[in-house]
Amino acid sequence: MAHQAERFSSFLKRELNRFLQRNTPHDEGVFISVAKIYAPERSDKAEVAISVFPEKAAKEVLKSVKKLTGEARKYLASRSRRRFIPKIIFLGEEDAERTIRLEKLLEKVKNE
C-alpha cells in the first residue's frame, strides 16, 4: 500500500473510532472499535470492520452504526482536508474466534 493510502486508512480508523464512541447509542459496558479498514487508493468506497464487545450486543450495535453512515461521512469530511471522502460501508468483524478469546480475557481481568 502506498504511503498516502496508509496515512488515510489510519486517519479513517482514528476518526471513526472517535465518532463511534461518541455517537453510537449503546448500553453501558459495551465497547465498540474499528478492527480493520480496507480503503484501496483509487476507490470510491471504504469497508470498515467493526468489533463489538460483548458479542451478544454486536447485531444491535452494528444495526445502529449502519444508520449513522451518512453522519460518519459528514464528520470525516469536516475533519479532513481531502476533497473526496469515500462511501463508508460498515461490516461486522469476521474473526469471531478472536472476539471470543478477547471476551474471555476481559472477563478474567474483570474477576481478578
Coordinates of N, CA and C in Angstrom, one line a residue:
M1 N 0.9 -1.2 0.0 CA 0.0 0.0 0.0 C 0.9 1.2 0.0
A2 N 0.5 2.2 -0.7 CA 1.3 3.5 -0.8 C 1.2 4.2 0.5
H3 N 2.2 5.1 0.7 CA 2.3 5.8 1.9 C 1.0 6.7 2.2
Q4 N 0.5 7.3 1.1 CA -0.6 8.2 1.3 C -1.9 7.4 1.6
A5 N -2.0 6.2 1.0 CA -3.2 5.3 1.3 C -3.1 4.8 2.8
E6 N -1.9 4.5 3.3 CA -1.7 4.1 4.7 C -2.1 5.2 5.6
R7 N -1.7 6.4 5.3 CA -2.0 7.6 6.2 C -3.5 7.8 6.2
F8 N -4.1 7.7 5.1 CA -5.6 7.9 5.0 C -6.3 6.8 5.8
S9 N -5.9 5.6 5.6 CA -6.5 4.5 6.4 C -6.4 4.7 7.9
S10 N -5.2 5.1 8.3 CA -5.0 5.3 9.8 C -5.9 6.5 10.2
F11 N -6.0 7.5 9.4 CA -6.9 8.7 9.7 C -8.3 8.2 9.8
L12 N -8.8 7.4 8.9 CA -10.1 6.9 8.9 C -10.4 6.1 10.2
K13 N -9.4 5.2 10.6 CA -9.6 4.4 11.7 C -9.6 5.2 13.0
R14 N -8.8 6.2 13.1 CA -8.7 7.0 14.3 C -10.0 7.8 14.5
E15 N -10.4 8.5 13.4 CA -11.6 9.4 13.4 C -12.9 8.6 13.6
L16 N -13.0 7.4 12.9 CA -14.2 6.6 13.0 C -14.3 6.1 14.4
N17 N -13.2 5.7 15.1 CA -13.3 5.3 16.4 C -13.8 6.4 17.3
R18 N -13.4 7.6 17.2 CA -13.9 8.7 17.9 C -15.4 8.9 17.7
F19 N -15.7 8.9 16.4 CA -17.1 9.1 16.0 C -18.0 8.0 16.6
L20 N -17.7 6.8 16.5 CA -18.5 5.7 17.0 C -18.6 5.7 18.5
Q21 N -17.5 6.0 19.2 CA -17.6 6.1 20.7 C -18.6 7.2 21.2
R22 N -18.6 8.3 20.5 CA -19.4 9.4 20.9 C -20.9 9.3 20.4
N23 N -21.1 8.8 19.2 CA -22.4 8.9 18.6 C -23.3 7.7 18.5
T24 N -22.7 6.5 18.8 CA -23.5 5.3 18.6 C -24.2 5.0 19.9
P25 N -25.5 4.9 19.9 CA -26.3 4.5 21.1 C -26.0 3.1 21.5
H26 N -25.4 2.9 22.7 CA -25.2 1.5 23.2 C -25.2 1.5 24.7
D27 N -25.4 0.3 25.2 CA -25.5 0.2 26.7 C -24.2 0.4 27.4
E28 N -24.2 0.7 28.6 CA -23.0 0.8 29.4 C -22.3 -0.6 29.4
G29 N -21.0 -0.6 29.3 CA -20.3 -1.8 29.3 C -20.1 -2.4 27.9
V30 N -20.6 -1.8 26.9 CA -20.4 -2.2 25.5 C -19.3 -1.4 24.9
F31 N -18.3 -2.1 24.3 CA -17.2 -1.5 23.7 C -17.2 -1.6 22.2
I32 N -17.1 -0.5 21.5 CA -17.1 -0.5 20.0 C -15.8 0.0 19.5
S33 N -15.2 -0.7 18.6 CA -14.0 -0.2 18.0 C -13.9 -0.6 16.5
V34 N -13.1 0.1 15.8 CA -12.8 -0.2 14.4 C -11.7 -1.2 14.4
A35 N -12.0 -2.4 13.8 CA -11.0 -3.5 13.8 C -10.1 -3.4 12.6
K36 N -10.7 -3.2 11.4 CA -9.9 -3.1 10.2 C -10.5 -2.1 9.2
I37 N -9.7 -1.6 8.4 CA -10.2 -0.7 7.3 C -9.6 -1.2 6.0
Y38 N -10.4 -1.4 5.0 CA -9.9 -1.7 3.6 C -10.4 -0.5 2.7
A39 N -9.4 0.3 2.4 CA -9.7 1.5 1.6 C -8.7 1.6 0.5
P40 N -8.9 0.9 -0.7 CA -8.0 1.0 -1.8 C -7.8 2.4 -2.2
E41 N -6.6 2.7 -2.8 CA -6.2 4.1 -3.1 C -7.1 4.7 -4.1
R42 N -7.5 4.0 -5.1 CA -8.4 4.6 -6.1 C -9.8 4.0 -6.1
S43 N -10.4 4.1 -5.0 CA -11.7 3.5 -4.8 C -12.6 4.6 -4.2
D44 N -13.9 4.4 -4.5 CA -14.9 5.4 -4.0 C -15.6 4.8 -2.8
K45 N -15.1 3.7 -2.2 CA -15.7 3.2 -1.0 C -14.6 2.7 -0.1
A46 N -14.9 2.7 1.2 CA -14.0 2.1 2.3 C -14.8 1.2 3.1
E47 N -14.3 -0.1 3.2 CA -15.0 -1.1 4.1 C -14.4 -1.0 5.5
V48 N -15.2 -0.9 6.5 CA -14.8 -0.7 7.8 C -15.4 -1.9 8.7
A49 N -14.5 -2.7 9.3 CA -14.9 -3.8 10.1 C -15.0 -3.3 11.5
I50 N -16.2 -3.5 12.1 CA -16.4 -3.1 13.5 C -16.4 -4.2 14.4
S51 N -15.7 -4.0 15.6 CA -15.6 -5.0 16.6 C -16.5 -4.6 17.8
V52 N -17.3 -5.4 18.3 CA -18.2 -5.1 19.5 C -18.0 -6.1 20.6
F53 N -17.8 -5.6 21.8 CA -17.7 -6.5 23.0 C -18.8 -6.0 23.9
P54 N -19.5 -6.9 24.5 CA -19.6 -8.3 24.4 C -20.3 -8.7 23.1
E55 N -20.1 -9.9 22.6 CA -20.6 -10.4 21.4 C -22.1 -10.3 21.2
K56 N -22.8 -10.5 22.3 CA -24.3 -10.5 22.3 C -24.9 -9.2 21.9
A57 N -24.1 -8.1 22.0 CA -24.7 -6.8 21.6 C -24.3 -6.4 20.2
A58 N -23.5 -7.3 19.5 CA -23.0 -6.9 18.2 C -24.0 -6.6 17.1
K59 N -25.1 -7.4 17.0 CA -26.1 -7.2 16.0 C -26.8 -5.9 16.1
E60 N -27.2 -5.6 17.4 CA -27.9 -4.4 17.6 C -27.1 -3.2 17.4
V61 N -25.8 -3.2 17.8 CA -24.9 -2.1 17.7 C -24.6 -1.9 16.2
L62 N -24.3 -3.0 15.5 CA -24.0 -2.9 14.1 C -25.2 -2.3 13.3
K63 N -26.4 -2.6 13.7 CA -27.6 -2.1 13.0 C -27.6 -0.5 13.2
S64 N -27.4 -0.1 14.5 CA -27.4 1.3 14.7 C -26.2 2.1 14.1
V65 N -25.1 1.4 14.0 CA -23.9 2.0 13.3 C -24.2 2.2 11.8
K66 N -24.9 1.3 11.2 CA -25.2 1.4 9.8 C -26.1 2.5 9.5
K67 N -27.0 2.9 10.5 CA -27.9 4.0 10.3 C -27.1 5.4 10.3
L68 N -25.9 5.3 10.9 CA -25.1 6.6 11.1 C -24.1 6.8 10.0
T69 N -24.2 6.0 8.9 CA -23.2 6.1 7.8 C -23.1 7.5 7.2
G70 N -24.2 8.1 6.9 CA -24.2 9.5 6.4 C -23.5 10.5 7.3
E71 N -23.9 10.4 8.6 CA -23.3 11.3 9.6 C -21.8 11.0 9.7
A72 N -21.4 9.8 9.7 CA -20.0 9.5 9.8 C -19.2 10.1 8.6
R73 N -19.8 10.0 7.5 CA -19.1 10.6 6.3 C -19.0 12.1 6.4
K74 N -20.1 12.8 6.9 CA -20.0 14.2 7.1 C -19.0 14.6 8.2
Y75 N -18.9 13.8 9.2 CA -17.9 14.0 10.3 C -16.5 13.9 9.7
L76 N -16.2 12.9 8.9 CA -14.9 12.7 8.3 C -14.6 13.9 7.4
A77 N -15.6 14.3 6.6 CA -15.3 15.5 5.7 C -15.0 16.7 6.5
S78 N -15.6 16.9 7.7 CA -15.2 18.1 8.5 C -13.9 18.0 9.1
R79 N -13.4 16.8 9.3 CA -12.1 16.5 9.9 C -10.9 16.4 8.9
S80 N -11.2 16.3 7.7 CA -10.2 16.0 6.6 C -10.1 17.2 5.7
R81 N -8.9 17.3 5.1 CA -8.7 18.4 4.1 C -8.9 17.8 2.7
R82 N -9.2 16.5 2.6 CA -9.4 15.9 1.3 C -10.7 16.4 0.6
R83 N -10.7 16.5 -0.7 CA -11.9 16.9 -1.4 C -13.0 15.8 -1.4
F84 N -12.5 14.5 -1.5 CA -13.5 13.4 -1.6 C -13.3 12.5 -0.4
I85 N -14.4 12.1 0.2 CA -14.4 11.1 1.3 C -15.2 9.9 0.7
P86 N -14.6 8.7 0.8 CA -15.2 7.6 0.2 C -16.5 7.2 0.9
K87 N -17.3 6.5 0.2 CA -18.6 5.9 0.9 C -18.1 4.9 1.9
I88 N -18.7 5.0 3.1 CA -18.3 4.1 4.2 C -19.3 2.9 4.2
I89 N -18.7 1.7 4.3 CA -19.5 0.5 4.4 C -19.1 -0.2 5.7
F90 N -20.0 -0.2 6.7 CA -19.7 -0.9 7.9 C -20.0 -2.3 7.9
L91 N -19.1 -3.1 8.4 CA -19.2 -4.6 8.4 C -19.0 -5.1 9.8
G92 N -19.5 -6.2 10.2 CA -19.1 -6.9 11.4 C -17.8 -7.5 11.3
E93 N -17.1 -7.7 12.4 CA -15.8 -8.3 12.4 C -16.0 -9.8 12.1
E94 N -15.3 -10.3 11.1 CA -15.5 -11.7 10.8 C -14.7 -12.7 11.6
D95 N -13.7 -12.2 12.3 CA -12.9 -13.0 13.2 C -13.6 -13.3 14.5
A96 N -14.5 -14.2 14.5 CA -15.3 -14.5 15.7 C -14.5 -15.1 16.8
E97 N -13.5 -16.0 16.4 CA -12.7 -16.6 17.4 C -11.9 -15.6 18.2
R98 N -11.4 -14.6 17.5 CA -10.6 -13.5 18.2 C -11.5 -12.8 19.2
T99 N -12.7 -12.5 18.8 CA -13.7 -11.8 19.7 C -14.0 -12.6 20.9
I100 N -14.2 -13.9 20.7 CA -14.5 -14.8 21.9 C -13.3 -14.9 22.8
R101 N -12.1 -15.0 22.3 CA -10.9 -15.0 23.1 C -10.7 -13.8 23.9
L102 N -10.9 -12.6 23.2 CA -10.8 -11.3 23.9 C -11.8 -11.2 25.0
E103 N -13.1 -11.7 24.8 CA -14.1 -11.6 25.8 C -13.7 -12.4 27.0
K104 N -13.1 -13.6 26.8 CA -12.7 -14.4 27.9 C -11.6 -13.7 28.7
L105 N -10.6 -13.1 28.0 CA -9.6 -12.4 28.7 C -10.1 -11.2 29.5
L106 N -11.1 -10.4 28.9 CA -11.7 -9.3 29.6 C -12.4 -9.8 30.9
E107 N -13.1 -10.9 30.8 CA -13.8 -11.5 31.9 C -12.8 -11.9 33.0
K108 N -11.7 -12.5 32.6 CA -10.7 -12.9 33.5 C -10.1 -11.7 34.3
V109 N -9.8 -10.7 33.6 CA -9.3 -9.4 34.2 C -10.3 -8.8 35.1
K110 N -11.5 -8.8 34.7 CA -12.6 -8.2 35.5 C -12.8 -9.0 36.8
N111 N -12.6 -10.3 36.8 CA -12.8 -11.1 38.0 C -11.6 -11.1 39.0
E112 N -10.5 -10.6 38.5 CA -9.3 -10.6 39.3 C -9.3 -9.3 40.2

